[in-house]
mmCIF file with all atom_site columns, C-alpha atoms in Angstrom:
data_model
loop_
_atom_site.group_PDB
_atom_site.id
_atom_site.type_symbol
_atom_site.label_atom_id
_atom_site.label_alt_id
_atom_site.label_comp_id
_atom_site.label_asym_id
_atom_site.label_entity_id
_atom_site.label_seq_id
_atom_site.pdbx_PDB_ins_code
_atom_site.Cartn_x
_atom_site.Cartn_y
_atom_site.Cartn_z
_atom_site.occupancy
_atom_site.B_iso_or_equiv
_atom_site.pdbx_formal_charge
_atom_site.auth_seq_id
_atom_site.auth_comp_id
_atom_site.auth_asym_id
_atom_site.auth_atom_id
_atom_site.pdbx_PDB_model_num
ATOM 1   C CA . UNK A 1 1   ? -57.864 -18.427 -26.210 1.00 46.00 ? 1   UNK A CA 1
ATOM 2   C CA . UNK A 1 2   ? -54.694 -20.991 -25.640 1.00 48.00 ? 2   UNK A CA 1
ATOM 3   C CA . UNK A 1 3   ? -53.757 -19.010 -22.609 1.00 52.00 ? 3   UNK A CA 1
ATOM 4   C CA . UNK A 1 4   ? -57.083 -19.838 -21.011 1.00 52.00 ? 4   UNK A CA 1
ATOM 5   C CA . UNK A 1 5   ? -56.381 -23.916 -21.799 1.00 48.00 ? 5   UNK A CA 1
ATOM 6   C CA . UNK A 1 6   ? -53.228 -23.265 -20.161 1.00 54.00 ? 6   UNK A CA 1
ATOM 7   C CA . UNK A 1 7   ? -54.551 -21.805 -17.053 1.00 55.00 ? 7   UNK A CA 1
ATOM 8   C CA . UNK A 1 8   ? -57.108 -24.611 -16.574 1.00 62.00 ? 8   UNK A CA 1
ATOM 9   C CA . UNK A 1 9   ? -54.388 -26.965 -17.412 1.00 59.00 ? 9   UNK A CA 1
ATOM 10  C CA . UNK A 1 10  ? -51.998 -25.291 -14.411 1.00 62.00 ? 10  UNK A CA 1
ATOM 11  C CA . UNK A 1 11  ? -55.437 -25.566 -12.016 1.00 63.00 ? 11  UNK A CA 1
ATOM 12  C CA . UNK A 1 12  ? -55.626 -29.145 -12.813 1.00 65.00 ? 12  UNK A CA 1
ATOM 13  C CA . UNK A 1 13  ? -51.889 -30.324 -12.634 1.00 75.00 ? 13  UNK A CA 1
ATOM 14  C CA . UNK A 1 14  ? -51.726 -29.032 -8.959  1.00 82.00 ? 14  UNK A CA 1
ATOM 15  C CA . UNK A 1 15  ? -53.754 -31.285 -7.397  1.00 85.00 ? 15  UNK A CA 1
ATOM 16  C CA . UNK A 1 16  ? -54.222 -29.303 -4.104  1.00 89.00 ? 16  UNK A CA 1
ATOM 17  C CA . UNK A 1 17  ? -55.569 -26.365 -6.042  1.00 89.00 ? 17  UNK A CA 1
ATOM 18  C CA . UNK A 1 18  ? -58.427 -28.285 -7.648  1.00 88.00 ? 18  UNK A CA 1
ATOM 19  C CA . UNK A 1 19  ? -59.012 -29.734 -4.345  1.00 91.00 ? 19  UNK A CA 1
ATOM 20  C CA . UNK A 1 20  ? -59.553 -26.123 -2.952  1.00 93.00 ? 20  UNK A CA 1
ATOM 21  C CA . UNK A 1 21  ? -62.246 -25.536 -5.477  1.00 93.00 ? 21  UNK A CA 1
ATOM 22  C CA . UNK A 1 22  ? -59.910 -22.332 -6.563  1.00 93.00 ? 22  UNK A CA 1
ATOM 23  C CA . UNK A 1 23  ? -61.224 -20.972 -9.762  1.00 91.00 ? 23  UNK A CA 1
ATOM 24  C CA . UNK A 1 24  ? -59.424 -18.649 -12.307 1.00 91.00 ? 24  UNK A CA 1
ATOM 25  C CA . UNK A 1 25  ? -62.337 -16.081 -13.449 1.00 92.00 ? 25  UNK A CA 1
ATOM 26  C CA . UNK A 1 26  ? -60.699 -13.584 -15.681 1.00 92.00 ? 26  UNK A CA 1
ATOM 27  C CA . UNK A 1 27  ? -57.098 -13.561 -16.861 1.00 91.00 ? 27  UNK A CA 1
ATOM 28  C CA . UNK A 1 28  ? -55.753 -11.537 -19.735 1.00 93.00 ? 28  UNK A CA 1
ATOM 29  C CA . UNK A 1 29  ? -52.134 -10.983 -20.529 1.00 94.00 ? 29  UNK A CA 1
ATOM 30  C CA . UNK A 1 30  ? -50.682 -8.938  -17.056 1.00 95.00 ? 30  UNK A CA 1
ATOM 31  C CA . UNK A 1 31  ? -54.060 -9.984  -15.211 1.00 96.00 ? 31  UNK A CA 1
ATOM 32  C CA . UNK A 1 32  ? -55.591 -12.537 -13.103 1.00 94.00 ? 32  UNK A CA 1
ATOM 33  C CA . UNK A 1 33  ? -58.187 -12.862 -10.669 1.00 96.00 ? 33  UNK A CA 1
ATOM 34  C CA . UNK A 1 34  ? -59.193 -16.414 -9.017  1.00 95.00 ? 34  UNK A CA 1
ATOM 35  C CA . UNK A 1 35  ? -61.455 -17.064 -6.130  1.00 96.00 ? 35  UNK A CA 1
ATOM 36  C CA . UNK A 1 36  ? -61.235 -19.339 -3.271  1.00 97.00 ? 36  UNK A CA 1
ATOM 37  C CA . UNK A 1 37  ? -64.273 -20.755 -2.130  1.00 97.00 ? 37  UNK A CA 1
ATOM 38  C CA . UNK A 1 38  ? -65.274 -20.823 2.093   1.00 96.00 ? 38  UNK A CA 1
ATOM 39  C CA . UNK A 1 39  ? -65.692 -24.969 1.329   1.00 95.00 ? 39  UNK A CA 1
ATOM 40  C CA . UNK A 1 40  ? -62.953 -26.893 2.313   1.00 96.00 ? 40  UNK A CA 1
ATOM 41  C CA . UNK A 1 41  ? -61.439 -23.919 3.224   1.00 96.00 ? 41  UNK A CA 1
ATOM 42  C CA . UNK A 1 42  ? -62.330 -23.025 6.498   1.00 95.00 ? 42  UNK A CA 1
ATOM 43  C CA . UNK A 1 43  ? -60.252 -23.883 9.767   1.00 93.00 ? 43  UNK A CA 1
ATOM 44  C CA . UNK A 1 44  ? -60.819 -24.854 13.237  1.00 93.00 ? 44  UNK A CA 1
ATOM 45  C CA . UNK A 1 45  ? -62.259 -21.597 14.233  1.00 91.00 ? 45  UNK A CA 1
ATOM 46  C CA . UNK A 1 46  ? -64.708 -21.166 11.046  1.00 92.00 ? 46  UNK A CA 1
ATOM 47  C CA . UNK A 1 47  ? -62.708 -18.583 8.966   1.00 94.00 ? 47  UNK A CA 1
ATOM 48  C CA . UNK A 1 48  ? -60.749 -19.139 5.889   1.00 96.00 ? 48  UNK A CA 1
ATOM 49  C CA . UNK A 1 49  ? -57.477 -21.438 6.723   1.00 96.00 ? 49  UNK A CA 1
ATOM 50  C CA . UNK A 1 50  ? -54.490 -19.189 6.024   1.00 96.00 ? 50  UNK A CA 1
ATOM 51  C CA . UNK A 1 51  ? -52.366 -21.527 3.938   1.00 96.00 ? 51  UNK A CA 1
ATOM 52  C CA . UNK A 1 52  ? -56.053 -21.393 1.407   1.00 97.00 ? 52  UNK A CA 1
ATOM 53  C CA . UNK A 1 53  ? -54.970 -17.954 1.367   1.00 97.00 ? 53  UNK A CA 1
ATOM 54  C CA . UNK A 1 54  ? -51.745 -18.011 0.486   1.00 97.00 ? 54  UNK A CA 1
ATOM 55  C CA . UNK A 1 55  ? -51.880 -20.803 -2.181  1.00 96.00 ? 55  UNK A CA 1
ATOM 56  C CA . UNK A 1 56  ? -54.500 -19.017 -4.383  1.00 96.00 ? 56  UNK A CA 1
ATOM 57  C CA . UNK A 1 57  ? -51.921 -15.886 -3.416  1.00 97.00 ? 57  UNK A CA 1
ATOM 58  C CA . UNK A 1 58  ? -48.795 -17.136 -5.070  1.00 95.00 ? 58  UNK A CA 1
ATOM 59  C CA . UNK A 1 59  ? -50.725 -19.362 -7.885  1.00 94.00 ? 59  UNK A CA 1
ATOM 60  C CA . UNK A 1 60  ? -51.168 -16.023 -9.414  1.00 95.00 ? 60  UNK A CA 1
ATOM 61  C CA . UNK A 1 61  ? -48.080 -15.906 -10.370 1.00 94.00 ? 61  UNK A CA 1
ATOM 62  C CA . UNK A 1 62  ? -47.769 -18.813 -12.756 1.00 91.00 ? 62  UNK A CA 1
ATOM 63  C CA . UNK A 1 63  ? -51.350 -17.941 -14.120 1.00 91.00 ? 63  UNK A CA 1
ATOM 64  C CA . UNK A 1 64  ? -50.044 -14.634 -15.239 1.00 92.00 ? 64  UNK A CA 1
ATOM 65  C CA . UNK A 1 65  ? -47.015 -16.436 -16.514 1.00 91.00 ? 65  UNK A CA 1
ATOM 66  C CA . UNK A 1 66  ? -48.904 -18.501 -19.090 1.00 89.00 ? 66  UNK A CA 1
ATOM 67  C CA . UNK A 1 67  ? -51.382 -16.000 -20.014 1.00 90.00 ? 67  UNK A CA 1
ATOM 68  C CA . UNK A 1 68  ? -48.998 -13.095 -20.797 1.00 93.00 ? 68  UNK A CA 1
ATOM 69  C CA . UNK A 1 69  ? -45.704 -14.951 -21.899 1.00 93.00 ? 69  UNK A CA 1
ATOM 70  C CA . UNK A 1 70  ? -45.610 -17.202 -24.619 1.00 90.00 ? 70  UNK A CA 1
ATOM 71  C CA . UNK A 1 71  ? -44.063 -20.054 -23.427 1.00 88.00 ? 71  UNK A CA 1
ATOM 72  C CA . UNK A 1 72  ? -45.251 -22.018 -26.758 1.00 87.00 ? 72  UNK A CA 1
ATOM 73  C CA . UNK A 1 73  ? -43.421 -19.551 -28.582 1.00 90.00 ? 73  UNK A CA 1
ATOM 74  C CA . UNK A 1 74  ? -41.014 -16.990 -28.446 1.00 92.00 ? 74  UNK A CA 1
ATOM 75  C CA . UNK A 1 75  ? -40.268 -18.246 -25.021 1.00 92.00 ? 75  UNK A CA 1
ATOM 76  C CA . UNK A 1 76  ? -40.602 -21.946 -25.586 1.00 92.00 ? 76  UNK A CA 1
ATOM 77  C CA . UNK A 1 77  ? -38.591 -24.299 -22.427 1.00 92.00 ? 77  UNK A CA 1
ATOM 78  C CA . UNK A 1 78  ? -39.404 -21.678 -20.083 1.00 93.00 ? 78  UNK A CA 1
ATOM 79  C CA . UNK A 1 79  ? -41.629 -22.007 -17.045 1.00 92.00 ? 79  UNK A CA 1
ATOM 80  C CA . UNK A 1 80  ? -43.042 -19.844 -14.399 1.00 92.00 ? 80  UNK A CA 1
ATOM 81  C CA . UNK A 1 81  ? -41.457 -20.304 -11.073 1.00 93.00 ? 81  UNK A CA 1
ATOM 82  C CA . UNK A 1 82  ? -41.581 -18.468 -7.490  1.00 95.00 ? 82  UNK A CA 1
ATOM 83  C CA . UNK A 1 83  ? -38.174 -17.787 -5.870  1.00 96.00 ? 83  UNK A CA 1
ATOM 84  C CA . UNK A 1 84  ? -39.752 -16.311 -2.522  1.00 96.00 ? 84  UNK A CA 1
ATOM 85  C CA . UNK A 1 85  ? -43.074 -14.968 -1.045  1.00 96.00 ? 85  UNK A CA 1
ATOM 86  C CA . UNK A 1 86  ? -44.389 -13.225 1.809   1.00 97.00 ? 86  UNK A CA 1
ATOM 87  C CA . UNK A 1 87  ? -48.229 -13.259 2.780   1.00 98.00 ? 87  UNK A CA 1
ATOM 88  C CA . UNK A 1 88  ? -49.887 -10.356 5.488   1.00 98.00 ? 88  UNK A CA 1
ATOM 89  C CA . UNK A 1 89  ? -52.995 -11.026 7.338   1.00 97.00 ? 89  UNK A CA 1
ATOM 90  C CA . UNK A 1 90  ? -55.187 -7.881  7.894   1.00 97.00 ? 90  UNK A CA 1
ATOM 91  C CA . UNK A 1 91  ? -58.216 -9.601  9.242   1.00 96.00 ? 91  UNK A CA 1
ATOM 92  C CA . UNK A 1 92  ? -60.157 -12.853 9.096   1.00 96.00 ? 92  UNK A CA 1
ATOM 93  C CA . UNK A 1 93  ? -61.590 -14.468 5.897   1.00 95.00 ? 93  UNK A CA 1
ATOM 94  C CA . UNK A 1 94  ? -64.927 -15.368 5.716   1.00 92.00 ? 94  UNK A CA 1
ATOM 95  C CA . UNK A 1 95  ? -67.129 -16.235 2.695   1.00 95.00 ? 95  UNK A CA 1
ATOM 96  C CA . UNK A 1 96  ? -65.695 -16.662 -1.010  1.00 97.00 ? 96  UNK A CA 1
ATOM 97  C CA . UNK A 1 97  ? -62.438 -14.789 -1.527  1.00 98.00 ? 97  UNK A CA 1
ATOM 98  C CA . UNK A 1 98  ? -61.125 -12.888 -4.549  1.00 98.00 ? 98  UNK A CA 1
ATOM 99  C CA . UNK A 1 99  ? -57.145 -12.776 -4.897  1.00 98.00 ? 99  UNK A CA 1
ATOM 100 C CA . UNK A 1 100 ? -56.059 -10.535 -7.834  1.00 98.00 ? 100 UNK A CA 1
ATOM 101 C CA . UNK A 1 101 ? -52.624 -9.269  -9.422  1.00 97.00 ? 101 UNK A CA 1
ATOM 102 C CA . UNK A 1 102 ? -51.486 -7.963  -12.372 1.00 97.00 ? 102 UNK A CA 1
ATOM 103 C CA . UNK A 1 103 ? -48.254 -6.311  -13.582 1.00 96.00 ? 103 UNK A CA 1
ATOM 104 C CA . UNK A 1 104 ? -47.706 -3.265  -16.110 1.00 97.00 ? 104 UNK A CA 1
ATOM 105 C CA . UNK A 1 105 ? -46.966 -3.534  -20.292 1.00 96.00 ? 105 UNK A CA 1
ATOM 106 C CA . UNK A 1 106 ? -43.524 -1.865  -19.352 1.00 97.00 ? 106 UNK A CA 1
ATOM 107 C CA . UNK A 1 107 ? -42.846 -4.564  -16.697 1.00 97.00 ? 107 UNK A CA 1
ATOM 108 C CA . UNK A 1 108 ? -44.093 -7.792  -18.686 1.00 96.00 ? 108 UNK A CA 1
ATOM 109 C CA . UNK A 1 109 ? -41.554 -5.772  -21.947 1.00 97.00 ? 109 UNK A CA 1
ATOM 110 C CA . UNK A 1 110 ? -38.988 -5.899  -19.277 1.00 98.00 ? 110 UNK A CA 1
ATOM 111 C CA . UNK A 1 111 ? -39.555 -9.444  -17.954 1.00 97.00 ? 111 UNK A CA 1
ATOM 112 C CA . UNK A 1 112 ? -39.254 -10.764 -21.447 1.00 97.00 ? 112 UNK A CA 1
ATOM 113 C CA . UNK A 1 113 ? -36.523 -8.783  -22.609 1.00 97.00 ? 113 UNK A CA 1
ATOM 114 C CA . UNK A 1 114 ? -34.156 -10.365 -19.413 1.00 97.00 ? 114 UNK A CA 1
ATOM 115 C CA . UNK A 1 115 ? -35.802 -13.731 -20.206 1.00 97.00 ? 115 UNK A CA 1
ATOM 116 C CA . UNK A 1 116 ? -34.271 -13.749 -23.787 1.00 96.00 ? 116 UNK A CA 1
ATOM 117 C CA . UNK A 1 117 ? -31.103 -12.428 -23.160 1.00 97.00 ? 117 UNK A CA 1
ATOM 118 C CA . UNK A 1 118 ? -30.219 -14.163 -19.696 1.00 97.00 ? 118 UNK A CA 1
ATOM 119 C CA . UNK A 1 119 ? -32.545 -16.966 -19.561 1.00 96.00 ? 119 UNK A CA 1
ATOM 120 C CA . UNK A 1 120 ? -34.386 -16.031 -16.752 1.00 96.00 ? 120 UNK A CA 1
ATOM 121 C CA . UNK A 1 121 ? -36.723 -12.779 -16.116 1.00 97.00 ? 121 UNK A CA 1
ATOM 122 C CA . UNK A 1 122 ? -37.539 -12.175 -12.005 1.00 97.00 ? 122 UNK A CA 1
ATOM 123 C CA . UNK A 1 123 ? -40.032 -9.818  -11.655 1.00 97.00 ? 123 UNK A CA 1
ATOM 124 C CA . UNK A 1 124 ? -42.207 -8.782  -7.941  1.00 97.00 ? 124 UNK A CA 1
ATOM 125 C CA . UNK A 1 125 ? -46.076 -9.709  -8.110  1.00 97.00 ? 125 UNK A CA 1
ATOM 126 C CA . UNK A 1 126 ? -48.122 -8.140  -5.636  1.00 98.00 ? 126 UNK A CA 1
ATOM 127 C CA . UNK A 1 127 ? -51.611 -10.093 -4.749  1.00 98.00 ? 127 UNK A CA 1
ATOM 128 C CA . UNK A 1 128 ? -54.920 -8.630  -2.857  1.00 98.00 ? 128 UNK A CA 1
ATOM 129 C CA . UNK A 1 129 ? -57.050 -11.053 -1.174  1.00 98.00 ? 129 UNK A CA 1
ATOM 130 C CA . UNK A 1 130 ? -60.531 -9.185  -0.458  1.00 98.00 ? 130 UNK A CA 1
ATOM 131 C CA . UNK A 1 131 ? -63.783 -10.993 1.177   1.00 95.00 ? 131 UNK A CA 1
ATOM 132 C CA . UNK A 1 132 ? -67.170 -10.941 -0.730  1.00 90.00 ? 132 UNK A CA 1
ATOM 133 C CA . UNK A 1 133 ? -67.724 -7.702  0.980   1.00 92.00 ? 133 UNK A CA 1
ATOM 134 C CA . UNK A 1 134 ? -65.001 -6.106  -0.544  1.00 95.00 ? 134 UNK A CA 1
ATOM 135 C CA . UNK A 1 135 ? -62.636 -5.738  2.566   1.00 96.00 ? 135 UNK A CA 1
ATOM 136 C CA . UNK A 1 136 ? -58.821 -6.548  2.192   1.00 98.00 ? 136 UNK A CA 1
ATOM 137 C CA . UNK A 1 137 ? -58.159 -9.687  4.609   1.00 98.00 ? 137 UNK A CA 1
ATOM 138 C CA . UNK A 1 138 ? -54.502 -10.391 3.103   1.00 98.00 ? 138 UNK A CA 1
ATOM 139 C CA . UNK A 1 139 ? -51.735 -9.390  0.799   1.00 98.00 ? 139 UNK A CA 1
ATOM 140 C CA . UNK A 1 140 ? -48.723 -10.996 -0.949  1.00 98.00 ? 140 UNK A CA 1
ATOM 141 C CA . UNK A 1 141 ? -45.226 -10.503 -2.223  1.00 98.00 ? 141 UNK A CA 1
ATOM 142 C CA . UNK A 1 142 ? -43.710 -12.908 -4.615  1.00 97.00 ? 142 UNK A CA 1
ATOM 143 C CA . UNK A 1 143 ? -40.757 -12.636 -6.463  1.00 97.00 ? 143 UNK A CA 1
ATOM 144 C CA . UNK A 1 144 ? -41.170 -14.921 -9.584  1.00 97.00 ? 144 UNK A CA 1
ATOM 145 C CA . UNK A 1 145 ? -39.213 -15.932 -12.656 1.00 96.00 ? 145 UNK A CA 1
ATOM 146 C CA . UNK A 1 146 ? -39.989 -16.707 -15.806 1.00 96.00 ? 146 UNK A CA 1
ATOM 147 C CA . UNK A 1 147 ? -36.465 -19.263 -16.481 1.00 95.00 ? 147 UNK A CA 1
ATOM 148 C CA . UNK A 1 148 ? -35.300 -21.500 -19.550 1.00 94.00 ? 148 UNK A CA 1
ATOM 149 C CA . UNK A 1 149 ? -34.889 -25.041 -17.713 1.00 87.00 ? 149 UNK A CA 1
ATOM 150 C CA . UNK A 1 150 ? -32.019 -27.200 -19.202 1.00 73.00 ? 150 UNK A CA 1
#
């Protein structure tokens, strides 16, 4: 699909994410999921480096953008953007981590609805981060916006 070109596209214009070996490995309209790889992610101490954590976190955000917006179409000169976002440890990271967030049919309606008539549409994303054993290690809060530039 042309949201999936997109997504690989986003991956590969942000340098640092490519670099993290971050892969996107579903995302439908008001879902993705990416994982983070241990390698080159792991710190001093042999868990996953926090900032690793927190950039596959908020990349969700602009993933979801592109595959549930159409920002070809109907929404043309609007990008995804993140206004603010706060990240909670719970424990250490080890192994391959899966980040994952998703927002509801009424909440992309109403995202697209304020985009149109205001030129912007904010919305809250929540992300999980969970190891390969299924165990929360972190959670985000981003507010992000979907906003006509120019």
């Amino acid at each position: 699909m042309a949201y999936t070109l997109r997504v690989e596209a986003l991956v590969g214009s942000v340098p640092i994410l490519a670099a993290m070996g971050i892969r996107v490995v579903e995302v439908v309209p008001g879902r993705a999921v990416a994982e983070l790889p241990p390698e080159p992610n792991v710190n001093h101490f042999g868990v996953t480096y926090a900032g690793s954590l927190f950039s596959v976190a908020e990349m969700l955000g602009g993933v979801l953008c592109l595959a549930t917006f159409d920002l070809e179409g109907e929404l043309a000169g609007f990008v995804p953007l993140v206004k603010e976002s706060t990240i909670r440890f719970r424990r250490p990271a080890m192994g391959v981590v899966r980040a994952e967030a998703s927002m509801s049919h009424d909440e992309v309606a109403r995202v697209r609805d304020d985009a149109l008539a205001t030129g912007k549409g904010e919305f809250v994303l929540e992300a999980t981060l969970t190891d390969a054993g299924g165990e929360v290690v972190a959670s985000t809060v981003g507010t992000y916006q979907v906003r006509r530039l120019g």
